[in-house]
Amino acid sequence: MGERQISQAVIRRLPRYYRYLGELLENGVERISSNELSKRMKVTASQIRQDLNNFGGFGQQGYGYNVKYLHSEIGKILGIDKSNHMVIIGAGNLGHALANYSAFEKRGFVLDGMFDVNPELVGMEVRGIPVQMIDELEPFLESHQIDIGVLTIPKSAVVEIANILVKHGVKAIWNFAHTDLNLPDDVIVENVHLSESLMRLSYNIARYKEEHNK
Amino acid sequence: MGERQISQAVIRRLPRYYRYLGELLENGVERISSNELSKRMKVTASQIRQDLNNFGGFGQQGYGYNVKYLHSEIGKILGIDKSNHMVIIGAGNLGHALANYSAFEKRGFVLDGMFDVNPELVGMEVRGIPVQMIDELEPFLESHQIDIGVLTIPKSAVVEIANILVKHGVKAIWNFAHTDLNLPDDVIVENVHLSESLMRLSYNIARYKEEHNK
């Protein structure tokens, strides 16, 4: 489908299309025009047409988009019709929150293991997955094919753990630690820097208060 | 300082500068050139100079940037020298993870209340803040000045709660629910859509596997 030339900007928008189309599906909507979708998503209809044309365009003039078909095609492009196996390193509250996240399995993400340094957590189970001690990580990676390592650990520990994961062939890191990782170029890193999100919020509040003389 | 004309792109980058400068401070680094900072942050030195020039430029030719001064000035721009009061709605794992997030107070974010619909959570405390039932939210908002509502609840509940918050003068929402909010234009919304982050990861893994014929 020639999706190799798709810009990162379009790729960043695809999950949002997928989410909206999923909501439409849940509400029993079978087809939608780019104008209607535009109103809901608050992006221009021409942007929508342009983005979806990257994938050969699923729309028909005067008919609109077939919601189910478009949802499933974008899902394929996003790779969520395939299974990805993952481990979570860090079984604190955030690790638990992610492990309990029900959308994971719906989107092909299979949690195979959870690891922590805290011996008090050993024996605990999250959705049937036992928390193991961190020194069991390397033997585990040797006997399991893991695609994604999810890091919900302090930044002081993150470099060592990321290197262990990469050494054992893990090709993608979902990083929640407040630091950037320096990993080989072929390792895929998706950062979720909550502190930066919070600072953007703080910036906008400060501007708001300034403008309203509060 | 004329920061009103600063583009959103620059603002999105400021928290990352703040994080790097904070790490330098922790490591006892007193000054840094744009070239050194460029290497660490993996952005061009000219981008750094351009970005920081937006704020009058804190650098001096041949000397570089004073790390402590620049860190503190960016902190002021980001508004984290001021206090912001917040409530967390949703005392599940994610709500707990955020409530326990130690960087909050360091950055002026004060947690005043936590609310949930689950009666089993009542009486639980997180960092001295008791979890209250959701029907206590409105009276609480009437007697407290709250800047930020943090939403870690399912998307089905999010619209109703966001409207209650806005009705009582809350001006900023940190939204973790998997949906967009339609709120008045003057309400600041910062979304953290974890499912979209996960799908970007999934997309990149799918492309990787395709290229490596796995």
Short mmCIF file of C-alpha atoms in Angstrom, two decimals:
data_model
loop_
_atom_site.label_atom_id
_atom_site.label_comp_id
_atom_site.label_asym_id
_atom_site.label_seq_id
_atom_site.Cartn_x
_atom_site.Cartn_y
_atom_site.Cartn_z
CA MET A 1 0.00 0.00 0.00
CA GLY A 2 3.03 2.25 -0.18
CA GLU A 3 2.81 3.25 3.45
CA ARG A 4 6.56 3.44 3.76
CA GLN A 5 6.58 7.05 2.55
CA ILE A 6 3.97 8.17 5.05
CA SER A 7 5.19 11.09 7.13
CA GLN A 8 5.61 10.75 10.87
CA ALA A 9 3.00 13.50 11.25
CA VAL A 10 0.36 11.32 9.60
CA ILE A 11 1.41 8.30 11.64
CA ARG A 12 1.04 10.34 14.81
CA ARG A 13 -2.53 11.13 13.81
CA LEU A 14 -3.58 7.58 12.88
CA PRO A 15 -4.18 6.35 16.45
CA ARG A 16 -6.58 9.23 16.93
CA TYR A 17 -8.50 8.25 13.79
CA TYR A 18 -8.54 4.70 15.09
CA ARG A 19 -9.93 5.84 18.43
CA TYR A 20 -12.69 7.95 16.86
CA LEU A 21 -13.68 5.24 14.41
CA GLY A 22 -13.79 2.76 17.30
CA GLU A 23 -16.17 5.09 19.18
CA LEU A 24 -18.37 5.38 16.07
CA LEU A 25 -18.44 1.59 15.76
CA GLU A 26 -19.44 1.25 19.42
CA ASN A 27 -22.29 3.66 18.72
CA GLY A 28 -23.46 1.65 15.72
CA VAL A 29 -22.46 4.22 13.08
CA GLU A 30 -21.83 2.42 9.77
CA ARG A 31 -20.59 5.20 7.57
CA ILE A 32 -19.40 8.76 7.94
CA SER A 33 -18.46 11.59 5.60
CA SER A 34 -15.16 13.40 5.96
CA ASN A 35 -17.22 16.49 6.91
CA GLU A 36 -18.92 14.74 9.81
CA LEU A 37 -15.66 13.18 10.97
CA SER A 38 -14.07 16.61 10.66
CA LYS A 39 -16.62 18.16 13.02
CA ARG A 40 -16.14 15.48 15.63
CA MET A 41 -12.36 15.41 15.48
CA LYS A 42 -11.94 19.15 15.10
CA VAL A 43 -9.55 18.84 12.17
CA THR A 44 -10.37 20.05 8.67
CA ALA A 45 -12.17 17.73 6.26
CA SER A 46 -9.40 18.28 3.74
CA GLN A 47 -6.82 17.16 6.29
CA ILE A 48 -8.84 13.99 6.85
CA ARG A 49 -9.15 13.28 3.13
CA GLN A 50 -5.47 13.94 2.65
CA ASP A 51 -4.42 11.71 5.56
CA LEU A 52 -6.62 8.82 4.55
CA ASN A 53 -5.58 9.12 0.90
CA ASN A 54 -2.14 8.03 2.05
CA PHE A 55 -3.58 4.57 2.38
CA GLY A 56 -5.23 4.47 -1.02
CA GLY A 57 -8.24 6.31 0.35
CA PHE A 58 -11.13 4.31 1.72
CA GLY A 59 -13.82 6.85 0.92
CA GLN A 60 -16.23 7.05 -1.95
CA GLN A 61 -17.63 10.31 -3.27
CA GLY A 62 -21.18 10.80 -1.96
CA TYR A 63 -21.03 7.76 0.29
CA GLY A 64 -18.39 8.61 2.84
CA TYR A 65 -16.22 6.17 4.71
CA ASN A 66 -17.25 2.69 5.72
CA VAL A 67 -16.49 2.94 9.43
CA LYS A 68 -15.90 -0.74 10.11
CA TYR A 69 -13.67 -1.21 7.09
CA LEU A 70 -11.65 1.94 7.73
CA HIS A 71 -11.26 1.04 11.43
CA SER A 72 -10.00 -2.40 10.57
CA GLU A 73 -7.64 -1.15 7.81
CA ILE A 74 -6.10 1.48 10.08
CA GLY A 75 -5.79 -1.22 12.73
CA LYS A 76 -3.79 -3.32 10.28
CA ILE A 77 -1.58 -0.36 9.39
CA LEU A 78 -1.00 0.23 13.10
CA GLY A 79 -0.06 -3.42 13.48
CA ILE A 80 -2.61 -4.10 16.18
CA ASP A 81 -3.96 -7.10 14.31
CA LYS A 82 -0.69 -8.82 15.28
CA SER A 83 0.48 -10.00 18.69
CA ASN A 84 3.19 -8.18 20.59
CA HIS A 85 4.64 -9.75 23.69
CA MET A 86 5.75 -7.54 26.51
CA VAL A 87 7.25 -7.40 29.97
CA ILE A 88 6.74 -4.64 32.52
CA ILE A 89 9.75 -3.66 34.61
CA GLY A 90 8.56 -1.90 37.74
CA ALA A 91 5.55 -3.33 39.55
CA GLY A 92 4.60 -0.15 41.41
CA ASN A 93 1.33 1.70 40.94
CA LEU A 94 2.09 2.75 37.37
CA GLY A 95 3.21 -0.76 36.40
CA HIS A 96 0.00 -2.12 37.93
CA ALA A 97 -2.10 0.46 36.15
CA LEU A 98 -0.58 -0.53 32.81
CA ALA A 99 -0.82 -4.26 33.52
CA ASN A 100 -4.52 -3.85 34.29
CA TYR A 101 -5.15 -1.81 31.18
CA SER A 102 -7.87 -3.76 29.39
CA ALA A 103 -7.29 -2.22 25.97
CA PHE A 104 -3.93 -4.01 25.76
CA GLU A 105 -5.17 -7.44 24.81
CA LYS A 106 -7.84 -6.01 22.54
CA ARG A 107 -4.97 -4.44 20.61
CA GLY A 108 -2.75 -7.49 20.51
CA PHE A 109 -0.49 -6.65 23.45
CA VAL A 110 0.19 -9.71 25.56
CA LEU A 111 1.75 -9.26 28.98
CA ASP A 112 4.15 -12.14 29.65
CA GLY A 113 6.03 -11.00 32.73
CA MET A 114 6.38 -8.38 35.46
CA PHE A 115 9.58 -7.66 37.35
CA ASP A 116 10.58 -5.52 40.31
CA VAL A 117 13.46 -5.02 42.72
CA ASN A 118 11.19 -5.00 45.77
CA PRO A 119 11.09 -8.47 47.41
CA GLU A 120 7.79 -7.55 49.11
CA LEU A 121 6.06 -7.63 45.74
CA VAL A 122 7.13 -11.19 44.90
CA GLY A 123 4.17 -13.55 44.84
CA MET A 124 1.80 -10.76 43.90
CA GLU A 125 -0.15 -11.41 40.72
CA VAL A 126 -1.64 -8.98 38.21
CA ARG A 127 -4.12 -10.53 35.77
CA GLY A 128 -2.55 -13.92 36.40
CA ILE A 129 1.00 -12.68 35.83
CA PRO A 130 3.24 -13.11 38.89
CA VAL A 131 5.70 -10.39 39.87
CA GLN A 132 9.24 -11.79 39.66
CA MET A 133 12.48 -10.48 41.06
CA ILE A 134 14.60 -8.42 38.69
CA ASP A 135 17.45 -10.98 38.72
CA GLU A 136 15.08 -13.41 37.03
CA LEU A 137 14.73 -11.06 34.06
CA GLU A 138 17.73 -12.29 32.08
CA PRO A 139 16.87 -16.01 32.26
CA PHE A 140 13.27 -15.08 31.42
CA LEU A 141 14.33 -13.17 28.30
CA GLU A 142 16.45 -16.13 27.22
CA SER A 143 13.45 -18.45 27.22
CA HIS A 144 10.78 -16.02 25.94
CA GLN A 145 10.43 -13.99 22.76
CA ILE A 146 9.64 -10.49 24.03
CA ASP A 147 8.94 -7.56 21.70
CA ILE A 148 8.36 -4.71 24.15
CA GLY A 149 9.87 -3.74 27.47
CA VAL A 150 7.75 -1.32 29.48
CA LEU A 151 9.86 0.70 31.91
CA THR A 152 8.09 2.10 34.95
CA ILE A 153 11.16 2.40 37.13
CA PRO A 154 13.17 5.35 38.46
CA LYS A 155 15.54 6.96 36.01
CA SER A 156 18.58 5.80 38.01
CA ALA A 157 17.79 2.17 37.12
CA VAL A 158 16.60 2.66 33.58
CA VAL A 159 19.86 2.57 31.62
CA GLU A 160 21.00 -0.75 33.08
CA ILE A 161 17.62 -2.41 32.51
CA ALA A 162 17.22 -1.03 28.98
CA ASN A 163 20.64 -2.44 28.10
CA ILE A 164 19.70 -5.88 29.43
CA LEU A 165 16.50 -5.84 27.38
CA VAL A 166 18.29 -4.81 24.18
CA LYS A 167 21.06 -7.36 24.75
CA HIS A 168 18.40 -10.06 24.73
CA GLY A 169 16.77 -8.91 21.52
CA VAL A 170 13.93 -6.72 22.79
CA LYS A 171 13.33 -4.30 19.93
CA ALA A 172 10.97 -1.77 21.49
CA ILE A 173 10.89 0.18 24.74
CA TRP A 174 7.87 2.00 26.17
CA ASN A 175 9.67 4.34 28.52
CA PHE A 176 7.92 6.05 31.44
CA ALA A 177 11.13 7.00 33.27
CA HIS A 178 11.95 10.72 33.34
CA THR A 179 14.98 10.45 31.15
CA ASP A 180 15.87 9.80 27.53
CA LEU A 181 17.51 6.53 26.55
CA ASN A 182 20.60 6.25 24.39
CA LEU A 183 20.03 2.97 22.60
CA PRO A 184 21.09 1.55 19.23
CA ASP A 185 19.29 3.20 16.32
CA ASP A 186 17.25 0.13 15.47
CA VAL A 187 15.63 0.02 18.92
CA ILE A 188 12.22 1.67 18.87
CA VAL A 189 11.66 3.96 21.84
CA GLU A 190 8.31 5.52 22.69
CA ASN A 191 8.64 7.93 25.59
CA VAL A 192 5.83 8.99 27.91
CA HIS A 193 7.29 11.89 29.85
CA LEU A 194 4.52 12.74 32.30
CA SER A 195 6.57 15.49 33.93
CA GLU A 196 6.82 17.30 30.59
CA SER A 197 3.09 17.02 30.04
CA LEU A 198 2.58 18.48 33.50
CA MET A 199 4.92 21.38 32.75
CA ARG A 200 3.03 22.24 29.56
CA LEU A 201 -0.08 22.36 31.71
CA SER A 202 1.70 24.54 34.23
CA TYR A 203 2.92 26.88 31.48
CA ASN A 204 -0.58 27.34 30.12
CA ILE A 205 -2.04 27.96 33.58
CA ALA A 206 0.62 30.56 34.32
CA ARG A 207 -0.20 32.37 31.05
CA TYR A 208 -3.91 32.13 31.82
CA LYS A 209 -3.47 33.60 35.29
CA GLU A 210 -1.25 36.34 33.91
CA GLU A 211 -3.85 37.32 31.32
CA HIS A 212 -6.61 37.32 33.91
CA ASN A 213 -4.47 39.14 36.49
CA LYS A 214 -4.94 36.47 39.08
CA MET B 1 10.16 39.12 28.29
CA GLY B 2 7.89 38.98 25.29
CA GLU B 3 7.10 35.30 25.68
CA ARG B 4 3.58 35.76 24.42
CA GLN B 5 4.68 35.31 20.80
CA ILE B 6 6.50 32.08 21.49
CA SER B 7 5.34 29.28 19.23
CA GLN B 8 3.70 26.18 20.68
CA ALA B 9 6.56 24.17 19.18
CA VAL B 10 9.08 26.00 21.37
CA ILE B 11 6.84 25.66 24.40
CA ARG B 12 6.60 21.93 23.79
CA ARG B 13 10.40 21.76 23.87
CA LEU B 14 10.92 23.85 27.03
CA PRO B 15 10.10 21.08 29.53
CA ARG B 16 12.77 18.95 27.91
CA TYR B 17 15.35 21.75 28.32
CA TYR B 18 14.23 22.05 31.91
CA ARG B 19 14.71 18.33 32.48
CA TYR B 20 18.20 18.29 30.94
CA LEU B 21 19.31 21.38 32.83
CA GLY B 22 18.00 19.79 36.04
CA GLU B 23 20.09 16.69 35.37
CA LEU B 24 23.16 18.86 34.74
CA LEU B 25 22.53 20.69 38.02
CA GLU B 26 22.25 17.38 39.89
CA ASN B 27 25.61 16.41 38.41
CA GLY B 28 27.22 19.67 39.55
CA VAL B 29 27.65 21.17 36.06
CA GLU B 30 27.72 24.97 36.33
CA ARG B 31 27.83 26.03 32.71
CA ILE B 32 27.37 24.47 29.32
CA SER B 33 27.81 25.56 25.72
CA SER B 34 25.04 25.17 23.19
CA ASN B 35 27.28 22.64 21.42
CA GLU B 36 27.60 20.44 24.50
CA LEU B 37 23.89 20.72 25.25
CA SER B 38 23.22 19.91 21.60
CA LYS B 39 25.18 16.65 21.83
CA ARG B 40 23.35 15.54 24.95
CA MET B 41 19.88 16.49 23.77
CA LYS B 42 20.40 15.36 20.17
CA VAL B 43 19.04 18.57 18.72
CA THR B 44 21.15 21.02 16.72
CA ALA B 45 23.08 23.75 18.51
CA SER B 46 21.42 26.33 16.31
CA GLN B 47 17.98 25.04 17.34
CA ILE B 48 19.02 25.44 20.98
CA ARG B 49 20.33 28.97 20.45
CA GLN B 50 17.20 29.89 18.52
CA ASP B 51 14.85 28.43 21.14
CA LEU B 52 16.60 30.07 24.08
CA ASN B 53 16.85 33.39 22.23
CA ASN B 54 13.06 33.55 22.50
CA PHE B 55 13.58 34.40 26.12
CA GLY B 56 16.12 37.08 25.53
CA GLY B 57 18.90 34.49 25.37
CA PHE B 58 20.72 33.56 28.52
CA GLY B 59 23.98 32.65 26.86
CA GLN B 60 27.16 34.61 26.46
CA GLN B 61 29.57 34.13 23.57
CA GLY B 62 32.54 32.02 24.69
CA TYR B 63 31.09 31.32 28.10
CA GLY B 64 28.00 29.26 27.38
CA TYR B 65 24.90 29.06 29.49
CA ASN B 66 24.81 29.39 33.25
CA VAL B 67 22.98 26.14 34.06
CA LYS B 68 21.45 27.20 37.36
CA TYR B 69 20.24 30.54 36.05
CA LEU B 70 18.83 29.08 32.84
CA HIS B 71 17.12 26.26 34.76
CA SER B 72 15.51 28.71 37.13
CA GLU B 73 14.46 31.12 34.34
CA ILE B 74 12.87 28.33 32.30
CA GLY B 75 11.18 27.16 35.49
CA LYS B 76 9.67 30.62 35.88
CA ILE B 77 8.49 30.64 32.26
CA LEU B 78 6.93 27.23 32.82
CA GLY B 79 5.19 28.61 35.89
CA ILE B 80 6.56 25.97 38.22
CA ASP B 81 7.76 28.59 40.67
CA LYS B 82 4.08 29.12 41.50
CA SER B 83 1.69 26.84 43.35
CA ASN B 84 -1.04 24.96 41.52
CA HIS B 85 -3.68 23.15 43.50
CA MET B 86 -5.14 19.95 42.16
CA VAL B 87 -7.58 17.14 42.75
CA ILE B 88 -7.33 13.63 41.32
CA ILE B 89 -10.57 12.00 40.23
CA GLY B 90 -10.10 8.25 40.10
CA ALA B 91 -8.15 6.61 42.93
CA GLY B 92 -7.21 3.46 41.03
CA ASN B 93 -3.65 2.42 40.24
CA LEU B 94 -3.02 5.32 37.88
CA GLY B 95 -4.48 7.86 40.32
CA HIS B 96 -2.27 6.40 43.04
CA ALA B 97 0.78 6.47 40.80
CA LEU B 98 0.21 10.17 40.07
CA ALA B 99 -0.56 11.02 43.70
CA ASN B 100 2.71 9.40 44.74
CA TYR B 101 4.69 11.19 42.09
CA SER B 102 7.34 13.01 44.09
CA ALA B 103 8.21 15.54 41.38
CA PHE B 104 4.80 17.17 41.82
CA GLU B 105 5.54 19.15 44.92
CA LYS B 106 9.02 20.04 43.74
CA ARG B 107 7.29 21.68 40.77
CA GLY B 108 4.63 23.50 42.73
CA PHE B 109 1.79 21.02 42.29
CA VAL B 110 -0.12 20.55 45.51
CA LEU B 111 -2.55 17.64 45.78
CA ASP B 112 -5.58 18.74 47.82
CA GLY B 113 -8.04 15.94 47.27
CA MET B 114 -8.70 12.50 45.78
CA PHE B 115 -12.11 11.20 44.77
CA ASP B 116 -13.52 7.90 43.56
CA VAL B 117 -16.84 6.13 43.04
CA ASN B 118 -15.67 2.96 44.77
CA PRO B 119 -16.80 2.93 48.44
CA GLU B 120 -14.10 0.36 49.25
CA LEU B 121 -11.45 3.03 48.70
CA VAL B 122 -12.91 5.46 51.22
CA GLY B 123 -10.65 5.88 54.22
CA MET B 124 -7.59 5.06 52.17
CA GLU B 125 -4.90 7.74 52.27
CA VAL B 126 -2.24 8.66 49.74
CA ARG B 127 0.51 10.92 51.06
CA GLY B 128 -1.84 12.11 53.78
CA ILE B 129 -4.71 12.84 51.39
CA PRO B 130 -7.83 10.77 52.10
CA VAL B 131 -9.86 9.29 49.25
CA GLN B 132 -13.36 10.79 49.32
CA MET B 133 -16.54 9.68 47.61
CA ILE B 134 -17.33 11.37 44.32
CA ASP B 135 -20.50 13.01 45.72
CA GLU B 136 -18.26 15.01 48.04
CA LEU B 137 -16.53 16.58 45.05
CA GLU B 138 -18.95 19.48 44.52
CA PRO B 139 -18.97 20.69 48.15
CA PHE B 140 -15.19 20.29 48.18
CA LEU B 141 -14.80 22.48 45.08
CA GLU B 142 -17.03 25.11 46.68
CA SER B 143 -14.73 25.44 49.66
CA HIS B 144 -11.35 25.00 47.92
CA GLN B 145 -9.61 26.92 45.16
CA ILE B 146 -8.57 24.19 42.71
CA ASP B 147 -6.58 24.88 39.54
CA ILE B 148 -6.22 21.43 38.03
CA GLY B 149 -8.48 18.40 37.82
CA VAL B 150 -6.64 15.17 37.03
CA LEU B 151 -8.94 12.62 35.41
CA THR B 152 -7.95 8.98 35.74
CA ILE B 153 -11.43 7.55 35.27
CA PRO B 154 -13.09 5.56 32.45
CA LYS B 155 -14.19 7.58 29.44
CA SER B 156 -17.87 6.90 30.22
CA ALA B 157 -17.61 9.03 33.37
CA VAL B 158 -15.30 11.71 32.13
CA VAL B 159 -17.72 14.19 30.51
CA GLU B 160 -19.91 14.51 33.60
CA ILE B 161 -16.95 14.99 35.94
CA ALA B 162 -15.19 17.46 33.64
CA ASN B 163 -18.36 19.55 33.51
CA ILE B 164 -18.62 19.59 37.31
CA LEU B 165 -15.01 20.72 37.59
CA VAL B 166 -15.44 23.50 35.03
CA LYS B 167 -18.71 24.63 36.60
CA HIS B 168 -16.81 25.20 39.84
CA GLY B 169 -14.05 27.23 38.23
CA VAL B 170 -11.37 24.62 37.61
CA LYS B 171 -9.41 26.00 34.68
CA ALA B 172 -7.21 23.10 33.69
CA ILE B 173 -7.74 19.40 33.11
CA TRP B 174 -5.04 16.75 32.93
CA ASN B 175 -6.94 14.07 31.08
CA PHE B 176 -5.88 10.42 31.09
CA ALA B 177 -9.22 9.06 29.87
CA HIS B 178 -9.22 7.65 26.35
CA THR B 179 -11.42 10.33 24.88
CA ASP B 180 -11.22 13.99 23.96
CA LEU B 181 -13.12 16.55 26.01
CA ASN B 182 -15.36 19.23 24.55
CA LEU B 183 -14.94 22.03 27.04
CA PRO B 184 -15.18 25.83 26.82
CA ASP B 185 -12.25 27.36 24.93
CA ASP B 186 -10.75 28.96 28.02
CA VAL B 187 -10.35 25.63 29.79
CA ILE B 188 -6.83 24.27 29.37
CA VAL B 189 -6.76 20.57 28.53
CA GLU B 190 -3.62 18.47 28.47
CA ASN B 191 -4.32 14.97 27.22
CA VAL B 192 -2.22 11.91 27.95
CA HIS B 193 -3.58 9.29 25.58
CA LEU B 194 -1.60 6.19 26.51
CA SER B 195 -3.44 4.04 23.99
CA GLU B 196 -2.25 6.31 21.17
CA SER B 197 1.32 6.13 22.41
CA LEU B 198 1.01 2.35 22.44
CA MET B 199 -0.32 2.30 18.89
CA ARG B 200 2.60 4.39 17.64
CA LEU B 201 4.86 1.79 19.24
CA SER B 202 2.85 -0.98 17.61
CA TYR B 203 3.07 0.73 14.22
CA ASN B 204 6.83 1.03 14.44
CA ILE B 205 7.24 -2.60 15.53
CA ALA B 206 5.07 -3.77 12.62
CA ARG B 207 7.22 -1.79 10.18
CA TYR B 208 10.37 -3.14 11.80
CA LYS B 209 9.21 -6.74 11.54
CA GLU B 210 8.17 -6.20 7.94
CA GLU B 211 11.57 -4.83 7.02
CA HIS B 212 13.32 -7.70 8.77
CA ASN B 213 10.88 -10.29 7.39
CA LYS B 214 9.99 -11.57 10.80
#
